mmCIF file of C-alpha atoms in Angstrom:
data_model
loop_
_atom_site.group_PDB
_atom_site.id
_atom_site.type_symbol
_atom_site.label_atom_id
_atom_site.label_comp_id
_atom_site.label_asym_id
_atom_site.label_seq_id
_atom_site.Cartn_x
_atom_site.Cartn_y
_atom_site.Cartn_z
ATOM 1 C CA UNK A 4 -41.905 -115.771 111.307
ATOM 2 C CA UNK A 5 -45.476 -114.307 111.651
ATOM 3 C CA UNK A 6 -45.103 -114.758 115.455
ATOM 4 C CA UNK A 7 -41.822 -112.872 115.679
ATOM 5 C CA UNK A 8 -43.476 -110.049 113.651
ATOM 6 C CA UNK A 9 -46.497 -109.970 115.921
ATOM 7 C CA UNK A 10 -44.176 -110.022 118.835
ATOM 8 C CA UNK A 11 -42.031 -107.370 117.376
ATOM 9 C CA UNK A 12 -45.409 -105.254 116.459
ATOM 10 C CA UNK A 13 -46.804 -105.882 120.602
ATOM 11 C CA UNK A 14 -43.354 -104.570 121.998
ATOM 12 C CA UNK A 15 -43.193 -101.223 119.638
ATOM 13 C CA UNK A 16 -46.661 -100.783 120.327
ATOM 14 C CA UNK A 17 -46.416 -101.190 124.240
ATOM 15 C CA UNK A 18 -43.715 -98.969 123.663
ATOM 16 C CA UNK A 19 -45.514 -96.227 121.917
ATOM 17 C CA UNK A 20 -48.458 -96.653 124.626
ATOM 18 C CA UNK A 21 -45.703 -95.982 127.553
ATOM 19 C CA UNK A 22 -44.429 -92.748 125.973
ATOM 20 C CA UNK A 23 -48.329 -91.657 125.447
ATOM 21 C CA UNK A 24 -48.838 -92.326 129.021
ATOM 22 C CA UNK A 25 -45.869 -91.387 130.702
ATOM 23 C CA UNK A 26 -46.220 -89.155 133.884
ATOM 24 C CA UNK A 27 -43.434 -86.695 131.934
ATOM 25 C CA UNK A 28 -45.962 -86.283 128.753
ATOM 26 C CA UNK A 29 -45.510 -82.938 128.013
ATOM 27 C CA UNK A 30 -49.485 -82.724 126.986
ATOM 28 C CA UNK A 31 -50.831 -84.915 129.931
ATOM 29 C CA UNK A 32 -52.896 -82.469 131.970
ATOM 30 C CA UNK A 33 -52.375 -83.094 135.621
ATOM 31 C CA UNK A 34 -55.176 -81.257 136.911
ATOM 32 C CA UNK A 35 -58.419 -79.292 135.871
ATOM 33 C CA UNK A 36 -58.994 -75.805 137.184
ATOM 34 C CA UNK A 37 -61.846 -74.450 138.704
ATOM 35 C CA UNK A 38 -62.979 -73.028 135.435
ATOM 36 C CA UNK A 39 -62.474 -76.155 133.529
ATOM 37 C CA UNK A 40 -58.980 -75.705 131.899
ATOM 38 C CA UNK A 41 -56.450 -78.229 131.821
ATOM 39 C CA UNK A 42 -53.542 -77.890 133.651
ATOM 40 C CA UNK A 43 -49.679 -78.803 132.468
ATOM 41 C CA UNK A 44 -46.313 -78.853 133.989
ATOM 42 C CA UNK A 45 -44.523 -76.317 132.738
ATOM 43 C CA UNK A 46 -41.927 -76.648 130.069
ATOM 44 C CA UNK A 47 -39.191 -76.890 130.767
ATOM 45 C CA UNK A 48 -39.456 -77.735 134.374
ATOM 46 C CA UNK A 49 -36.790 -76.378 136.599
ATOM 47 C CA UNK A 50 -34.325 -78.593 138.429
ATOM 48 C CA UNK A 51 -35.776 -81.712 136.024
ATOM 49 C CA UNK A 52 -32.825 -83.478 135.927
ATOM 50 C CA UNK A 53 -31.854 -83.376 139.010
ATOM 51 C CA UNK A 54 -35.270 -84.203 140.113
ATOM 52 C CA UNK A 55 -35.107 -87.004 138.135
ATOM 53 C CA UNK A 56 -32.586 -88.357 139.233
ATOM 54 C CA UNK A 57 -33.891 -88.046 142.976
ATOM 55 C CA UNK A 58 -36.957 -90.029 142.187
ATOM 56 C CA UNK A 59 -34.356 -92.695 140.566
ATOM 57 C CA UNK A 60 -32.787 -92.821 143.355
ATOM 58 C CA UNK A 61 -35.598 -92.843 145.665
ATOM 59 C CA UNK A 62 -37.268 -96.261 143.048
ATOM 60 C CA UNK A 63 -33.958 -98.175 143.498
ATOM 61 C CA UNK A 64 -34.408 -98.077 147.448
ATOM 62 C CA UNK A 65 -37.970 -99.185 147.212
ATOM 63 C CA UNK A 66 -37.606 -102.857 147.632
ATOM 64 C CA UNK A 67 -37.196 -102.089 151.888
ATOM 65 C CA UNK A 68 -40.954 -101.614 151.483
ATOM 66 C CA UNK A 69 -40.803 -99.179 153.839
ATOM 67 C CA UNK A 70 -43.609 -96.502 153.998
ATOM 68 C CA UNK A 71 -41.247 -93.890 153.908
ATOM 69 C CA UNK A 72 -40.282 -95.231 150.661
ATOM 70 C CA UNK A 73 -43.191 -95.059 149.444
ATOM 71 C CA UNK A 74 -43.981 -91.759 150.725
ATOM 72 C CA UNK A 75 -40.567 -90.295 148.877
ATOM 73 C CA UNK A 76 -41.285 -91.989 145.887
ATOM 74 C CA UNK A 77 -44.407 -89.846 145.765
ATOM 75 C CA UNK A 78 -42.920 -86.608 146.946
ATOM 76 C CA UNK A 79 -40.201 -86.543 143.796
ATOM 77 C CA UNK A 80 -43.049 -87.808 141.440
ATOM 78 C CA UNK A 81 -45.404 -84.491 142.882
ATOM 79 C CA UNK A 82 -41.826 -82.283 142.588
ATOM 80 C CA UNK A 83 -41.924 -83.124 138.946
ATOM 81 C CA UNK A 84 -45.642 -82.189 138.712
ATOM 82 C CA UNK A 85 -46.449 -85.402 138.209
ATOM 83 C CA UNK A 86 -49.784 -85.603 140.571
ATOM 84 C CA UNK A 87 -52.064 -88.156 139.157
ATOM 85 C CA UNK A 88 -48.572 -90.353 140.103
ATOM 86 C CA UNK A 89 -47.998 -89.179 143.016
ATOM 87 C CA UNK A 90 -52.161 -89.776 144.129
ATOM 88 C CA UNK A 91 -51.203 -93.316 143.174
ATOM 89 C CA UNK A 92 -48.618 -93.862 145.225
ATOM 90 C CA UNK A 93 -49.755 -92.507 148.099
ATOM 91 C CA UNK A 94 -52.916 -94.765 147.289
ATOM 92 C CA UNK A 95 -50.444 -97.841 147.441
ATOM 93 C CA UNK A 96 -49.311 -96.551 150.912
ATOM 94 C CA UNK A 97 -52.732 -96.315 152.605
ATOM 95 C CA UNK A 98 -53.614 -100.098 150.845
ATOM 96 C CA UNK A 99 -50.506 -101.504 152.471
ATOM 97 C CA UNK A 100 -50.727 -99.161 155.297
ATOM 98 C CA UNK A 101 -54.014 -98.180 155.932
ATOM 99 C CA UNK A 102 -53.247 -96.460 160.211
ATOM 100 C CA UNK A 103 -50.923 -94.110 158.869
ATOM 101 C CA UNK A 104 -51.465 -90.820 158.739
ATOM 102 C CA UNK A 105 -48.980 -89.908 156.692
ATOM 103 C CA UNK A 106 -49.941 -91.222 153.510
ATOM 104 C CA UNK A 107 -53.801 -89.487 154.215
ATOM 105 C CA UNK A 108 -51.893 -86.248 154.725
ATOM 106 C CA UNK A 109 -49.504 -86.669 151.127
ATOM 107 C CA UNK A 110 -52.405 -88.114 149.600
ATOM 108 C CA UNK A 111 -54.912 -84.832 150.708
ATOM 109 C CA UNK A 112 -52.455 -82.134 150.206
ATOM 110 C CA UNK A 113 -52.113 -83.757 146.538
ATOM 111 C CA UNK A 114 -56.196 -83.812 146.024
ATOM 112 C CA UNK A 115 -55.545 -80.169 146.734
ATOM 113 C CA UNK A 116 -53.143 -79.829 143.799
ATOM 114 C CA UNK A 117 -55.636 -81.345 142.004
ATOM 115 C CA UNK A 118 -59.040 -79.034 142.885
ATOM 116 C CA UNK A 119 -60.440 -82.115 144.111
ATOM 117 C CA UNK A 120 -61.298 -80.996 147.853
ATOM 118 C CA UNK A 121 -63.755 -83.512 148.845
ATOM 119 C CA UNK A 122 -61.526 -86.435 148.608
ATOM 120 C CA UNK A 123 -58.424 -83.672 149.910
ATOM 121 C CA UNK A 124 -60.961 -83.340 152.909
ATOM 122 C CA UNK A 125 -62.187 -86.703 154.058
ATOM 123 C CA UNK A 126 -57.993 -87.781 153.544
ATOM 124 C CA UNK A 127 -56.954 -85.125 156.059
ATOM 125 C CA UNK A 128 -60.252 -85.802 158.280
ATOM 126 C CA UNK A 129 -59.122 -89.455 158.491
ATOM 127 C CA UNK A 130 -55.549 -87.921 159.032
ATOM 128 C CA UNK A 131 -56.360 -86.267 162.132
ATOM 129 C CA UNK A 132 -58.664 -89.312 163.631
ATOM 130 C CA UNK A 133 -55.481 -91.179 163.310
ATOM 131 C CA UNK A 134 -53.136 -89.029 164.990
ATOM 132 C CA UNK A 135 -55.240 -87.772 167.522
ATOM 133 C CA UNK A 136 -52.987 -88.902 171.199
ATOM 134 C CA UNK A 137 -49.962 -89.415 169.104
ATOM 135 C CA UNK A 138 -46.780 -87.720 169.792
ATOM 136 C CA UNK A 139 -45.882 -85.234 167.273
ATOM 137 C CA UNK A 140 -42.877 -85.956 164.557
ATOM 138 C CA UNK A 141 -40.918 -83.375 162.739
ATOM 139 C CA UNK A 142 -41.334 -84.374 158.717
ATOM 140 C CA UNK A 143 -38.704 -84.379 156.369
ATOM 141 C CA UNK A 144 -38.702 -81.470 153.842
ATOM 142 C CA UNK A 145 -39.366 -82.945 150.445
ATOM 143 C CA UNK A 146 -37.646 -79.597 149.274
ATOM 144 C CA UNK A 147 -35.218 -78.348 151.853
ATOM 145 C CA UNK A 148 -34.813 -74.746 152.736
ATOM 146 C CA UNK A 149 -31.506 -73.553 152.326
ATOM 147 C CA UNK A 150 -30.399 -73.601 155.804
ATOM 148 C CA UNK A 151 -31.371 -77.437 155.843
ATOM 149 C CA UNK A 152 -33.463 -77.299 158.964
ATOM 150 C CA UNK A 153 -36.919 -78.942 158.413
ATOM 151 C CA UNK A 154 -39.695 -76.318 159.776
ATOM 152 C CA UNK A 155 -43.034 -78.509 160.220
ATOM 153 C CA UNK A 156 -44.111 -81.421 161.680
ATOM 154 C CA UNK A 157 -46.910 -84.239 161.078
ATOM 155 C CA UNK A 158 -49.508 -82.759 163.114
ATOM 156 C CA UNK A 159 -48.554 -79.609 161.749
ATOM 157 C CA UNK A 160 -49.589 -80.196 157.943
ATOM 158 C CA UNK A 161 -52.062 -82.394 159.047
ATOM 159 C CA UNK A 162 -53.961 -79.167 160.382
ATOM 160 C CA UNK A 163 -52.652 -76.655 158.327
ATOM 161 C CA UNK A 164 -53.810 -78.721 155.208
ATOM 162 C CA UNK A 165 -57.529 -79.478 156.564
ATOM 163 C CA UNK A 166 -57.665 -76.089 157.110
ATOM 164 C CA UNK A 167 -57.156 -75.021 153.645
ATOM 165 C CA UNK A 168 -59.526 -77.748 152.611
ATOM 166 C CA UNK A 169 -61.937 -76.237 154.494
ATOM 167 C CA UNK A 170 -60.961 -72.401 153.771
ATOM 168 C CA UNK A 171 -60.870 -73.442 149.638
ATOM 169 C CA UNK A 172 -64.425 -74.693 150.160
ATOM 170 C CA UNK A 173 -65.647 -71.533 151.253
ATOM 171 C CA UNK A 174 -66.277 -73.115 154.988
ATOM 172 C CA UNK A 175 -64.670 -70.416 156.895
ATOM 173 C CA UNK A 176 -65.816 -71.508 160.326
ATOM 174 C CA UNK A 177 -63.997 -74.949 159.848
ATOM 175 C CA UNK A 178 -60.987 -73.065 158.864
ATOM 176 C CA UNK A 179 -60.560 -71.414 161.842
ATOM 177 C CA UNK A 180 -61.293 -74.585 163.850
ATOM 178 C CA UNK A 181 -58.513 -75.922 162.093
ATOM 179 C CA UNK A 182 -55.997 -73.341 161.966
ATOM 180 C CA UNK A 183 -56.659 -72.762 166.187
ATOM 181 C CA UNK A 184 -55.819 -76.527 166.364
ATOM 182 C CA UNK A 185 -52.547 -75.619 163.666
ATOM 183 C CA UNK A 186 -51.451 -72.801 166.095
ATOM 184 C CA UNK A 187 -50.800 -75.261 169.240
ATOM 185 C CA UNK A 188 -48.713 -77.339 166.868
ATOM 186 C CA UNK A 189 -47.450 -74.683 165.368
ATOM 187 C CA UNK A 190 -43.768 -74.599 167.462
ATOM 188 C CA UNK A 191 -41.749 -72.068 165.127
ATOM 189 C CA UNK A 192 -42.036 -69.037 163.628
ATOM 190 C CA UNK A 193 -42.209 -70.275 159.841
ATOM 191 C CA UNK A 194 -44.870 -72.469 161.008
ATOM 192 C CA UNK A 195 -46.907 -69.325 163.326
ATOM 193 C CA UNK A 196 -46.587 -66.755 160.414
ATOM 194 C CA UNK A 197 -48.517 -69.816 157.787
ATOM 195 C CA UNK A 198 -51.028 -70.877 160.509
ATOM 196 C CA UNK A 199 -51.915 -67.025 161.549
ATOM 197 C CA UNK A 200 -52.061 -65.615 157.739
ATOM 198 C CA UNK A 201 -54.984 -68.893 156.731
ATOM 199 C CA UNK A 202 -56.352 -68.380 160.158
ATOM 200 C CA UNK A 203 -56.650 -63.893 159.719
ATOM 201 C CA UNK A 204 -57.887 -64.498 156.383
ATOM 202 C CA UNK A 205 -60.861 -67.081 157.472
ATOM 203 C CA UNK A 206 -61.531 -65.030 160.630
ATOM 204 C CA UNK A 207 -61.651 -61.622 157.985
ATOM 205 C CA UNK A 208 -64.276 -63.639 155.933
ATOM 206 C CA UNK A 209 -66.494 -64.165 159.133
ATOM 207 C CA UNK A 210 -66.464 -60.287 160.086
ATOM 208 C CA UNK A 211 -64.254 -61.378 163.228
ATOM 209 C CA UNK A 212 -62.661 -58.369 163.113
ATOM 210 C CA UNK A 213 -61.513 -58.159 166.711
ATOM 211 C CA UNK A 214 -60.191 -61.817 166.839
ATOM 212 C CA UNK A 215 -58.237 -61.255 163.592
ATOM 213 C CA UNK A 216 -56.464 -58.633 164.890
ATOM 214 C CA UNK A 217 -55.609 -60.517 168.021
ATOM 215 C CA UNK A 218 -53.967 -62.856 165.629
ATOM 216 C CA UNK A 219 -51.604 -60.156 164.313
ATOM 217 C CA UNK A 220 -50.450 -59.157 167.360
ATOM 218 C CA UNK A 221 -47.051 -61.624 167.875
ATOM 219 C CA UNK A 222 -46.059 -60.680 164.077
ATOM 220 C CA UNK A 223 -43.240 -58.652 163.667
ATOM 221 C CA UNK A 224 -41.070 -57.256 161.131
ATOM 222 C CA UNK A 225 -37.654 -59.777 162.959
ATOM 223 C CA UNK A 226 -38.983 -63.284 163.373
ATOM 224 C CA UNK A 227 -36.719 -65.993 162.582
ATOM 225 C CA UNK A 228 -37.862 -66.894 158.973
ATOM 226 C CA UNK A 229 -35.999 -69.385 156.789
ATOM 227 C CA UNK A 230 -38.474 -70.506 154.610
ATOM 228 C CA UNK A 231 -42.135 -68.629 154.755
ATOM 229 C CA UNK A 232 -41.239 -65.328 154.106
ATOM 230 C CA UNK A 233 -44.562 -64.448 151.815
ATOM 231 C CA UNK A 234 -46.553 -65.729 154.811
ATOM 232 C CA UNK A 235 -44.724 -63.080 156.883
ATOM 233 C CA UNK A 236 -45.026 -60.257 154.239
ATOM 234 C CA UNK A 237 -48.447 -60.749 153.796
ATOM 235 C CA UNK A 238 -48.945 -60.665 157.583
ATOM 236 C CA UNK A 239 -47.052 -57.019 158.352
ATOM 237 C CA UNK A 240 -49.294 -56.016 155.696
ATOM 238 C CA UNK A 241 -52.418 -56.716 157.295
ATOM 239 C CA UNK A 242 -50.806 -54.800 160.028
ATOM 240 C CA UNK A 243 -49.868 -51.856 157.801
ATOM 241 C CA UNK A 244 -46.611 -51.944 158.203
ATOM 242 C CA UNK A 245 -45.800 -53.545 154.640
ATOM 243 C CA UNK A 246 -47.693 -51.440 151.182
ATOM 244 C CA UNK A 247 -49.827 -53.966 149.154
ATOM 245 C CA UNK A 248 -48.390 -52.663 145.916
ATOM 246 C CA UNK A 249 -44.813 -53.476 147.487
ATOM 247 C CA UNK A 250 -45.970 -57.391 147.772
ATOM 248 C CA UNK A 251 -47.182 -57.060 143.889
ATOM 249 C CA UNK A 252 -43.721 -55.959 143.062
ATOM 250 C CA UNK A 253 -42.177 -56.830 139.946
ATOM 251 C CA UNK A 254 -38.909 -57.885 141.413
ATOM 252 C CA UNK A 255 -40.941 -61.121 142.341
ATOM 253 C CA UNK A 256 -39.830 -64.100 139.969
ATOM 254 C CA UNK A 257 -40.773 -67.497 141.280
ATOM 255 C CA UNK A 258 -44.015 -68.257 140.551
ATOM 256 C CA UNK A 259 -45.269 -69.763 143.822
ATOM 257 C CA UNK A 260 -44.185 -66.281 145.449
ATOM 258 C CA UNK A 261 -45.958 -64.370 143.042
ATOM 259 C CA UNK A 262 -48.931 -66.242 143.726
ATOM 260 C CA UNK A 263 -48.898 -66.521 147.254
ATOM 261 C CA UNK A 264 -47.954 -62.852 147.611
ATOM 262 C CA UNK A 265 -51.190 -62.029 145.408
ATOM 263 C CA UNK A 266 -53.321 -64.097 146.667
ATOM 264 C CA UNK A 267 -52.728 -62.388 150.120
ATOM 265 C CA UNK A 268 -53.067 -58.770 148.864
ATOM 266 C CA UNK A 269 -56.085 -59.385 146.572
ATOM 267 C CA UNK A 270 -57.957 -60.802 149.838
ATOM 268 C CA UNK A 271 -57.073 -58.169 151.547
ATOM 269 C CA UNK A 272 -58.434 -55.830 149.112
ATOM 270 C CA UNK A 273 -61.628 -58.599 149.295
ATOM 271 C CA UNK A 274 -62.172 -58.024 152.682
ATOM 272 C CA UNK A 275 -61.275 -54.152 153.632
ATOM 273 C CA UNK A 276 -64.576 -53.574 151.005
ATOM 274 C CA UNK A 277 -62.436 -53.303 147.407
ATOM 275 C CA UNK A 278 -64.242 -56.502 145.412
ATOM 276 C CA UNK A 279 -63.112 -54.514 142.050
ATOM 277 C CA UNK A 280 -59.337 -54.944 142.922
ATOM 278 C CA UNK A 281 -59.117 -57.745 144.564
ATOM 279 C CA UNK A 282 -61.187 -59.062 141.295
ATOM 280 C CA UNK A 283 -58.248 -57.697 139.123
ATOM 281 C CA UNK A 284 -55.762 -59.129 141.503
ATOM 282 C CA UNK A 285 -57.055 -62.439 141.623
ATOM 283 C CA UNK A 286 -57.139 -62.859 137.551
ATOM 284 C CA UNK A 287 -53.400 -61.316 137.412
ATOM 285 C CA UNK A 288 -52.482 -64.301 140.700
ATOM 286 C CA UNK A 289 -54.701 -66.655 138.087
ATOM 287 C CA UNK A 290 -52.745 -65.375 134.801
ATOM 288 C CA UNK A 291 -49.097 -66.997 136.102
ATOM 289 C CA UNK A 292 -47.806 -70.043 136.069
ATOM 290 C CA UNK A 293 -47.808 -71.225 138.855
ATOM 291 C CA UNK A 294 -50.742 -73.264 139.267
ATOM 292 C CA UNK A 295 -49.573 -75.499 142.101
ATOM 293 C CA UNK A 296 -49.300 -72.825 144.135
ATOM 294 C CA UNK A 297 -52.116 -72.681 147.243
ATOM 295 C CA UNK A 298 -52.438 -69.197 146.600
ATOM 296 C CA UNK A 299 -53.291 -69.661 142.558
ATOM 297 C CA UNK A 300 -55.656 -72.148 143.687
ATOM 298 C CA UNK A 301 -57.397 -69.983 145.995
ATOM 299 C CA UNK A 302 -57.629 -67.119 144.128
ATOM 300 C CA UNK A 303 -59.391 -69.868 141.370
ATOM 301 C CA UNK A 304 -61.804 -70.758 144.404
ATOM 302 C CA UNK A 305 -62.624 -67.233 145.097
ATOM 303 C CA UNK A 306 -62.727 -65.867 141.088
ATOM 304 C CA UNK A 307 -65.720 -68.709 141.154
ATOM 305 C CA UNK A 308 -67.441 -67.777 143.738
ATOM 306 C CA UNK A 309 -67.522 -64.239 142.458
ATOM 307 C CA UNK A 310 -69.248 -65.357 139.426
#
């Protein structure tokens, strides 16, 4: 009897320990910010039961052990904002597959999620030693745009995430090395309009005034966008052709277009010489939700180095 009490006490208390550590916790921060506040999903989080269900579907298939198993397994955990998960998986990959780049490049661009940019950097480092004389792959949209038509490739956010490494970091110089090396692999115009808005920005931060502009000059107001239409906004605005208060509009709802929309406009008022509003922008970017978001973390990155 005493053993099937004990037995009974070790399953309800495993059981208590799995709810207190499960990835869908509602109090388990995922990440720390720059200023040392804990970060949650949000609640509720959109789409959660169909995400759900896509990261059930994606654990039943698992037993191929195939690294693109693994790989989706850790894209639907980091859609439900689970990213000390997803980190793990993508950890797994590189144990059982340690030449592909593919799991260095989930694994870094989830170390950015997190603010942790030295391990983000020497992932995506090792990324691009490994793909270096490799063809180039299109990659499968972990969240498909609505025309269904996958817009970047392996090489592609290989670059374009080292560069952000760098760019988060504050080294500017290796941001533009990487987003130059982005550009050639950049075959579309979703893909130019992110590579030239990281790459104008990191040039703008170096006083390369002339070579920014250089970078502006294949952006137009028709390019065929289907998915990176912030990018593109923020872009005709460094040309003039778009009003910063028109990208801070309030008819923006979804949280990582709020964010990357701000971000842009208060670097641009950074670097045309207004520190006071880009300041102001920065802390309203910082003030959303949307703390996944490259441009929340960025304008974190810059808000401390303005300290």
């Amino acid at each position: 009897m005493l053993r099937a009490v004990l037995l009974s006490s070790c399953v309800v208390l495993a059981g208590v320990l799995a709810v207190a550590q499960s990835p869908s916790s509602p109090r388990q921060a995922e990440a720390v910010s720059l200023a040392g506040v804990p970060l949650y999903p949000p609640d509720p989080i959109p789409n959660r039961a169909t995400l759900e269900a896509d990261l059930a579907l994606a654990q039943s298939v698992y037993s191929t052990a195939q690294p693109e198993a693994m790989i989706t397994i850790g894209r639907r955990h980091a859609h439900l904002w689970h990213y000390r998960e997803a980190i793990d998986w993508f950890t797994k990959g590189i144990a059982r597959y340690p030449n592909d780049a593919r799991m260095y490049r989930h694994r870094g661009h989830r170390y950015i999620t997190t603010r942790k940019f030295d391990l983000a950097r020497a992932d995506l480092e090792k990324a691009v030693a490994l793909i270096e004389g490799t063809p180039d792959a299109v990659e499968p949209d972990g969240a498909p745009n609505p025309s269904g038509i996958p817009r970047s490739t392996l090489h592609f956010n290989v670059w374009y995430h080292l560069g952000l490494t760098y760019y988060l970091q504050g080294d500017f110089a290796k941001a533009v090395e990487a987003y130059r090396a982005c550009l050639l692999v950049s075959k579309n115009d979703d893909a130019l309009v992110a590579t030239s808005d990281w790459l104008w920005m990191a040039l703008m931060r170096l006083g390369r005034k002339d070579e920014a502009a250089k970078v502006l000059e294949p952006i137009v107001p028709t390019m065929d966008i289907l998915e990176n239409g912030a990018y593109h906004r923020r872009l005709l605005m460094y040309k003039g052709v778009e009003a910063p208060e028109a990208l801070l509009g309030a008819a923006n709802t979804d949280p990582t277009t709020v964010a990357t929309q701000g971000y842009g406009v208060g670097n641009y008022f950074l670097v045309t010489g207004d520190r006071d509003r880009a300041r102001r922008v920065f802390a309203q970017v910082t003030a959303g939700p949307g703390w996944n978001a490259f441009g929340f973390i960025a304008a974190e990155a810059d808000l401390a180095r303005m300290r």
